[in-house]
Coordinates of N, CA, C and O in Angstrom, one line a residue:
M1 N 133.5 124.3 94.6 CA 133.6 123.0 95.1 C 132.9 122.3 94.6 O 131.8 122.6 93.9
E2 N 133.3 121.0 94.2 CA 132.6 119.9 93.4 C 132.2 119.0 94.5 O 133.1 118.5 95.3
T3 N 131.2 118.2 94.1 CA 130.8 117.3 95.3 C 130.1 116.1 94.1 O 129.5 116.1 93.1
R4 N 130.8 114.8 94.6 CA 130.4 113.8 93.8 C 129.8 112.5 95.2 O 130.4 112.7 96.2
G5 N 129.2 111.8 94.9 CA 128.5 110.6 95.3 C 127.2 110.6 95.8 O 126.4 111.3 95.2
V6 N 126.7 109.8 96.6 CA 125.1 109.5 96.6 C 124.6 109.8 98.1 O 123.6 110.2 98.2
F7 N 125.4 109.3 98.8 CA 125.0 109.7 100.4 C 125.9 110.0 101.4 O 127.5 109.9 101.2
A8 N 125.9 110.8 102.3 CA 126.4 111.2 103.3 C 125.8 111.1 104.7 O 125.3 112.2 105.0
P9 N 125.7 110.0 105.4 CA 125.1 109.9 106.6 C 125.4 110.8 107.5 O 126.5 111.0 107.8
T10 N 124.1 111.4 108.3 CA 124.7 112.3 109.4 C 124.8 112.0 110.6 O 125.0 112.5 111.7
T11 N 124.0 110.9 111.0 CA 123.7 109.9 112.2 C 124.1 108.5 112.0 O 124.2 108.3 110.9
R12 N 124.5 108.1 112.9 CA 125.3 106.5 112.9 C 123.8 105.6 112.5 O 124.1 104.8 111.7
E13 N 122.5 105.9 112.9 CA 121.4 105.0 112.5 C 121.2 105.2 110.8 O 120.9 104.1 110.3
E14 N 121.6 106.4 110.2 CA 121.5 106.7 108.7 C 122.5 105.9 108.3 O 122.1 105.0 107.2
A15 N 123.7 105.7 108.8 CA 124.9 105.2 108.2 C 124.5 103.4 108.3 O 124.8 102.8 107.0
I16 N 123.8 103.1 109.1 CA 123.6 101.5 109.3 C 122.3 101.2 108.7 O 122.8 100.6 107.7
D17 N 121.8 102.2 108.2 CA 120.3 101.9 107.4 C 121.3 102.2 105.9 O 120.8 101.2 105.0
R18 N 121.7 102.7 105.3 CA 122.6 103.1 104.1 C 123.3 101.8 103.8 O 123.6 100.8 103.1
Y19 N 123.9 101.1 104.8 CA 125.0 100.1 104.8 C 124.0 98.8 104.6 O 124.4 97.9 103.6
E20 N 122.8 98.8 105.4 CA 122.1 97.4 105.1 C 121.3 97.7 103.8 O 121.2 96.6 103.2
A21 N 121.4 98.7 103.3 CA 120.5 98.6 102.0 C 121.4 98.3 101.0 O 120.9 97.9 99.9
V22 N 122.8 98.5 100.9 CA 123.7 97.9 99.9 C 124.0 96.4 100.0 O 124.4 96.0 99.0
G23 N 123.5 96.1 101.1 CA 123.5 94.5 101.3 C 123.1 93.9 100.2 O 123.8 92.9 99.4
P24 N 121.9 93.5 99.9 CA 121.3 92.9 98.7 C 122.1 93.3 97.3 O 122.3 92.3 96.5
A25 N 122.2 94.7 97.0 CA 123.0 94.6 96.0 C 124.4 94.1 95.8 O 124.7 93.5 94.8
A26 N 125.2 94.2 97.0 CA 126.6 93.5 96.9 C 126.2 91.8 96.5 O 127.1 91.6 95.9
Q27 N 125.2 91.6 97.1 CA 125.2 90.0 97.0 C 124.9 89.6 95.4 O 125.5 88.6 94.9
V28 N 123.9 90.3 94.9 CA 124.0 90.2 93.3 C 125.0 90.6 92.5 O 125.6 89.6 91.7
I29 N 125.6 91.4 93.0 CA 126.9 91.8 92.3 C 128.1 90.7 92.3 O 129.0 90.1 91.4
V30 N 128.1 90.2 93.7 CA 129.1 89.1 93.6 C 128.4 87.7 92.8 O 129.3 87.1 92.2
R31 N 127.1 87.3 92.9 CA 126.6 86.2 92.1 C 126.6 86.4 90.7 O 127.4 85.6 90.1
E32 N 126.7 87.7 90.2 CA 126.8 87.9 88.6 C 128.1 87.9 88.2 O 128.5 87.4 86.9
T33 N 129.1 88.1 89.3 CA 130.5 88.0 88.9 C 130.6 86.8 89.0 O 131.5 86.6 87.8
A34 N 130.4 85.8 89.5 CA 130.9 84.7 89.8 C 130.2 84.0 88.4 O 131.1 83.1 87.7
K35 N 129.1 84.3 88.3 CA 128.3 83.6 87.2 C 129.2 84.2 86.0 O 129.6 83.1 85.1
A36 N 129.8 85.3 85.7 CA 130.7 85.7 84.7 C 131.7 85.0 84.7 O 132.4 85.0 83.3
M37 N 132.5 84.5 85.8 CA 133.8 83.9 86.0 C 133.7 82.3 85.7 O 134.4 81.6 85.8
E38 N 132.2 82.0 85.2 CA 131.8 80.5 84.8 C 131.9 79.8 86.4 O 132.5 78.8 86.1
F39 N 131.5 80.2 87.5 CA 131.8 79.5 88.5 C 130.7 78.1 88.3 O 129.3 78.8 88.4
D40 N 131.2 76.9 88.9 CA 129.7 76.1 88.7 C 129.4 76.2 90.2 O 130.0 76.9 91.0
A41 N 128.4 75.4 90.4 CA 128.0 75.4 92.0 C 129.0 75.1 93.0 O 128.9 75.9 93.8
D42 N 129.8 74.0 92.9 CA 130.8 73.9 93.9 C 131.7 74.9 93.9 O 132.2 75.1 95.1
E43 N 132.2 75.4 93.1 CA 133.2 76.5 92.9 C 132.5 77.7 93.6 O 133.2 78.1 94.4
Y44 N 131.2 78.1 93.4 CA 130.7 79.0 94.0 C 130.5 79.0 95.5 O 130.6 80.0 96.2
D45 N 130.2 77.5 95.9 CA 130.0 77.5 97.2 C 131.2 77.7 98.0 O 131.2 78.1 99.4
E46 N 132.3 77.1 97.5 CA 133.8 77.3 98.1 C 134.5 78.6 97.9 O 134.7 78.9 99.1
R47 N 134.1 79.2 97.1 CA 134.8 80.7 96.9 C 134.2 81.8 97.8 O 134.6 82.8 97.8
V48 N 132.7 81.6 97.2 CA 131.9 82.9 97.7 C 131.3 82.5 99.0 O 130.4 82.2 99.4
T49 N 132.2 83.0 100.1 CA 131.7 83.0 101.3 C 131.4 84.4 101.7 O 131.2 85.2 101.3
P50 N 130.9 84.1 103.0 CA 130.2 85.3 103.8 C 131.2 86.7 103.8 O 130.7 87.8 103.4
A51 N 132.3 86.4 104.0 CA 133.2 87.4 103.6 C 133.6 88.2 102.7 O 133.6 89.3 102.4
V52 N 133.4 87.4 101.3 CA 133.4 87.8 100.0 C 132.3 88.9 100.0 O 132.5 90.0 99.5
V53 N 131.2 88.4 100.5 CA 129.9 89.3 100.3 C 130.1 90.5 101.1 O 129.7 91.7 100.6
E54 N 130.7 90.4 102.2 CA 131.0 91.6 103.1 C 131.6 92.4 102.3 O 131.4 93.7 102.5
T55 N 132.9 91.8 102.0 CA 133.5 93.1 101.4 C 133.0 93.5 100.1 O 133.4 95.0 100.1
A56 N 132.2 92.8 99.5 CA 131.5 93.7 98.5 C 130.5 94.8 98.7 O 130.5 96.2 98.3
R57 N 130.1 94.6 100.1 CA 129.2 95.3 100.8 C 130.2 96.5 101.3 O 129.4 97.7 101.0
D58 N 131.2 96.2 101.8 CA 131.9 97.5 102.7 C 132.4 98.3 101.3 O 132.6 99.5 101.2
A59 N 132.7 97.8 100.4 CA 133.0 98.6 98.9 C 132.5 99.5 98.5 O 132.3 100.6 98.1
A60 N 130.9 98.9 98.2 CA 130.0 99.5 97.7 C 129.4 100.5 98.5 O 129.3 101.8 98.1
F61 N 129.4 100.2 99.6 CA 129.1 101.3 100.5 C 130.2 102.6 100.5 O 129.7 103.7 100.2
A62 N 131.5 102.4 100.8 CA 132.4 103.4 100.6 C 132.2 103.9 99.3 O 132.7 105.3 99.3
E63 N 132.1 103.3 98.4 CA 132.4 104.1 96.9 C 131.0 104.8 96.8 O 131.1 105.5 95.7
L64 N 129.9 105.0 97.3 CA 128.9 105.8 97.4 C 129.0 106.9 98.1 O 127.9 108.0 98.2
L65 N 130.0 106.9 98.9 CA 130.0 108.1 99.9 C 130.1 109.6 99.2 O 130.7 109.3 98.1
V66 N 129.5 110.4 99.7 CA 129.8 111.6 99.1 C 131.3 112.4 99.4 O 131.5 112.2 100.7
V67 N 131.7 113.0 98.5 CA 133.1 113.5 98.4 C 133.0 114.9 98.0 O 132.3 115.2 96.7
H68 N 133.7 115.8 98.7 CA 133.7 117.2 98.1 C 135.2 117.5 97.8 O 136.1 117.0 98.5
F69 N 135.6 118.1 96.7 CA 136.6 118.6 96.1 C 136.8 120.0 95.8 O 135.9 120.8 95.5
A70 N 138.2 120.3 96.3 CA 138.3 122.0 96.1 C 139.6 122.3 96.3 O 140.5 121.3 96.8
D71 N 140.3 123.6 96.1 CA 141.5 123.8 96.5 C 141.5 124.0 98.0 O 140.8 124.2 98.8
R72 N 142.7 124.3 98.2 CA 143.0 124.5 99.9 C 142.7 125.5 100.4 O 141.8 125.1 101.4
D73 N 142.4 126.6 99.8 CA 141.8 127.7 100.6 C 140.2 127.4 100.8 O 139.8 127.9 101.7
E74 N 139.8 126.8 99.6 CA 138.1 126.7 99.9 C 138.3 125.6 100.9 O 137.1 125.8 101.5
F75 N 138.6 124.6 101.0 CA 138.4 123.8 102.0 C 138.8 124.3 103.5 O 138.0 124.2 104.2
D76 N 139.7 125.2 103.5 CA 140.1 125.7 104.9 C 138.6 126.7 105.3 O 138.5 126.5 106.5
A77 N 138.2 127.1 104.0 CA 137.4 128.2 104.6 C 135.8 127.6 104.8 O 135.3 127.7 105.8
W78 N 135.5 126.2 104.1 CA 134.6 125.4 104.7 C 134.8 125.0 106.1 O 133.8 124.9 106.6
L79 N 136.2 124.5 106.2 CA 136.1 123.9 107.6 C 135.7 125.0 108.6 O 135.4 124.9 109.7
A80 N 136.4 126.1 108.6 CA 136.2 127.3 109.4 C 134.7 127.4 109.7 O 134.4 127.9 110.8
D81 N 133.9 127.6 108.6 CA 132.6 127.6 108.7 C 131.5 126.7 109.2 O 130.6 126.6 109.6
S82 N 132.0 125.4 109.2 CA 131.6 124.2 109.5 C 131.6 124.0 111.2 O 132.1 125.0 111.9
E83 N 130.8 123.3 111.9 CA 130.9 122.5 113.0 C 132.2 121.9 113.6 O 132.1 121.2 114.8
F84 N 132.8 121.7 112.7 CA 133.8 120.7 113.0 C 135.3 121.2 113.5 O 135.4 122.4 112.9
D85 N 135.9 120.6 114.6 CA 137.1 121.2 115.2 C 138.3 120.6 114.0 O 138.5 119.5 113.8
P86 N 139.0 121.8 113.6 CA 140.0 121.4 112.8 C 141.0 120.5 113.3 O 141.8 119.8 112.7
E87 N 140.9 120.3 114.6 CA 141.9 119.4 115.3 C 141.4 118.0 115.0 O 142.2 116.8 115.3
E88 N 140.0 117.5 114.8 CA 139.6 116.3 114.7 C 139.7 116.0 113.0 O 139.1 114.9 112.7
V89 N 140.5 116.7 112.2 CA 140.3 116.4 110.9 C 141.1 115.1 110.6 O 142.4 115.3 111.1
M90 N 141.1 114.1 110.0 CA 142.1 113.3 109.6 C 142.6 113.5 108.2 O 141.7 113.1 107.3
E91 N 143.5 114.2 108.3 CA 144.1 114.5 106.6 C 145.2 113.6 106.5 O 146.3 113.3 107.1
L92 N 145.1 112.7 105.1 CA 146.2 112.0 104.6 C 146.7 113.0 103.4 O 146.2 113.9 102.8
G93 N 147.9 112.5 103.3 CA 148.8 113.3 102.1 C 149.3 114.7 102.8 O 149.8 114.3 103.7
S94 N 150.0 115.7 101.8 CA 150.8 116.5 102.0 C 150.0 117.7 102.1 O 149.1 117.8 101.4
E95 N 150.2 118.8 103.5 CA 149.5 120.0 103.2 C 149.8 120.7 102.1 O 149.6 121.8 101.9
H96 N 150.9 120.6 101.5 CA 151.8 121.1 100.2 C 151.2 121.1 99.0 O 151.7 121.5 98.1
V97 N 150.0 120.3 99.1 CA 149.3 120.1 97.8 C 148.4 120.7 97.6 O 147.6 121.1 98.3
D98 N 148.0 121.3 96.3 CA 146.9 122.3 95.9 C 145.6 121.8 96.2 O 144.8 122.7 96.9
R99 N 145.1 120.8 96.0 CA 143.7 120.5 96.0 C 143.5 119.2 97.2 O 144.2 118.4 97.9
V100 N 142.1 119.3 97.7 CA 141.9 118.5 98.8 C 140.3 117.8 98.5 O 139.4 118.4 98.0
A101 N 140.1 116.5 98.9 CA 139.1 115.6 98.8 C 138.3 115.6 100.1 O 139.6 115.1 101.1
W102 N 137.5 115.7 100.6 CA 137.0 115.5 102.2 C 135.6 114.8 102.0 O 134.5 115.2 101.1
H103 N 135.4 114.4 103.3 CA 134.3 113.6 103.5 C 133.9 113.9 104.9 O 134.6 113.1 105.9
P104 N 132.8 114.8 105.2 CA 132.3 114.8 106.6 C 131.5 114.1 107.5 O 130.5 113.3 106.4
I105 N 131.7 113.5 108.6 CA 131.1 112.4 109.2 C 130.5 113.2 110.6 O 131.1 113.1 111.5
P106 N 129.2 113.9 110.6 CA 129.0 114.7 111.7 C 128.7 113.5 113.0 O 129.2 114.2 114.2
F107 N 128.1 112.3 112.9 CA 128.0 111.8 114.2 C 129.4 111.3 114.5 O 129.3 111.1 115.9
A108 N 130.4 111.3 114.1 CA 131.5 111.0 114.5 C 132.6 112.5 115.1 O 133.6 112.3 115.4
E109 N 131.7 113.5 114.5 CA 132.5 114.6 114.8 C 133.9 114.8 114.0 O 134.8 115.2 114.8
T110 N 134.0 114.3 112.9 CA 135.2 114.1 112.2 C 135.1 114.4 110.8 O 134.1 114.3 110.3
V111 N 136.1 115.0 110.2 CA 136.1 114.9 108.6 C 137.3 114.0 108.3 O 138.5 114.2 108.9
V112 N 137.0 113.2 107.3 CA 138.6 112.5 106.6 C 138.6 113.6 105.4 O 137.8 113.6 104.7
A113 N 140.0 113.6 105.3 CA 140.6 114.2 104.0 C 141.6 114.0 103.4 O 142.5 113.1 104.3
T114 N 141.7 114.2 102.1 CA 143.0 113.5 101.5 C 143.5 114.8 100.6 O 142.6 115.3 99.8
T115 N 144.7 115.0 100.2 CA 145.0 115.9 99.3 C 145.4 115.2 98.0 O 145.9 114.1 97.9
F116 N 145.5 115.8 96.8 CA 145.6 115.5 95.5 C 145.8 116.6 94.6 O 145.9 117.8 95.0
Q117 N 146.8 116.4 93.5 CA 146.9 117.4 92.5 C 146.2 117.3 91.4 O 145.7 118.4 91.0
D118 N 146.2 116.3 90.8 CA 145.5 116.2 89.5 C 144.9 115.1 89.2 O 144.2 114.7 88.0
R119 N 144.5 114.1 90.3 CA 143.6 112.8 90.0 C 142.6 112.8 91.2 O 142.4 111.9 91.9
P120 N 141.5 113.3 90.8 CA 140.2 113.4 91.5 C 139.6 112.1 92.1 O 139.0 111.9 92.9
D121 N 139.5 111.0 90.7 CA 138.8 109.8 91.0 C 139.7 108.9 91.9 O 139.0 108.4 92.5
A122 N 140.8 109.0 92.1 CA 142.1 108.1 92.8 C 141.9 108.6 94.1 O 141.7 108.0 95.0
A123 N 141.9 110.4 94.1 CA 141.8 110.8 95.6 C 140.5 110.3 96.3 O 140.3 110.1 97.2
A124 N 139.3 110.6 95.5 CA 137.9 110.2 96.2 C 138.1 108.7 96.5 O 137.3 108.3 97.7
S125 N 138.5 107.7 95.7 CA 138.5 106.3 96.1 C 139.4 106.1 97.3 O 138.9 105.6 98.4
T126 N 140.5 106.3 97.5 CA 141.1 106.6 98.8 C 140.7 107.1 99.7 O 140.7 106.6 101.0
L127 N 139.9 108.3 99.7 CA 139.3 109.3 100.9 C 138.5 107.9 101.3 O 138.1 108.1 102.7
R128 N 137.2 107.3 100.5 CA 136.5 106.6 100.6 C 136.8 105.5 101.3 O 136.3 105.1 102.3
R129 N 137.8 104.8 100.8 CA 138.3 103.6 101.7 C 138.7 104.1 103.2 O 138.8 103.0 104.0
N130 N 139.5 104.9 103.1 CA 139.9 105.3 104.6 C 138.9 105.8 105.5 O 138.9 105.7 106.5
A131 N 138.1 106.4 105.0 CA 136.5 106.9 105.7 C 135.9 105.7 106.3 O 135.6 105.6 107.5
F132 N 135.9 104.6 105.2 CA 135.4 103.3 105.9 C 136.2 102.9 106.9 O 135.7 102.3 108.0
G133 N 137.5 102.5 106.7 CA 138.3 101.8 107.5 C 138.4 102.5 108.8 O 138.4 102.0 109.9
R134 N 138.5 103.8 108.8 CA 138.9 104.7 110.0 C 137.7 104.9 110.7 O 137.7 105.1 112.0
V135 N 136.6 105.0 110.4 CA 135.4 105.4 111.2 C 134.2 104.5 110.8 O 133.6 103.9 112.1
Y136 N 133.7 104.4 109.6 CA 132.2 103.6 109.4 C 132.6 102.3 109.7 O 131.6 101.7 110.3
R137 N 133.9 101.4 109.5 CA 133.8 100.0 109.8 C 133.3 99.9 111.3 O 132.8 98.7 111.5
D138 N 133.8 100.5 112.2 CA 133.5 100.3 113.7 C 132.1 100.6 114.1 O 131.5 100.6 115.1
V139 N 131.2 101.3 113.3 CA 129.9 101.6 113.1 C 128.8 100.2 112.7 O 128.0 100.4 113.4
F140 N 129.4 99.4 112.3 CA 129.0 98.1 111.3 C 129.2 96.8 112.3 O 128.8 95.7 111.4
P141 N 129.7 96.7 113.1 CA 130.1 95.4 113.8 C 128.9 94.4 114.0 O 129.2 93.0 113.8
D142 N 127.8 94.8 114.3 CA 127.0 94.0 114.6 C 125.9 94.0 113.7 O 124.6 93.2 113.9
V143 N 126.1 94.5 112.6 CA 125.1 94.3 111.5 C 125.0 93.0 110.8 O 126.1 92.7 110.4
D144 N 123.9 92.8 110.8 CA 123.8 91.0 110.1 C 124.2 91.4 108.5 O 123.5 92.6 107.8
G145 N 124.6 90.4 107.9 CA 125.0 90.3 106.6 C 124.4 89.4 105.6 O 124.1 89.2 104.8

């Protein structure tokens, strides 16, 4: 099994803390990107909205999530040994593909998984976006940006 990523929140509170922590970095990334695109002050004010910064924060949080990679048999063994109900796994892709990428979310009592054949980076990005959209987004509606 291979693991990539920075964090895997085990509680709702930890997820919120991590999400809040990436907020300032997202603001800097957006500001520096706008500067590289040579936005003047008026264009910056017009185009860099709170929604733009929030989108950067969402993407940064998602791309830092821990993802595990293995073949199907190893994933199935991991799942059997875990506390997760196999019925609660959100699996994307085909069950006939050899490899699986997954991200467990203990506080949501679920695992988000996707299958892939030979592009782990693409699988990880797809998995992270789906984990964010299907689980984490609902955790953060009241977090100040």
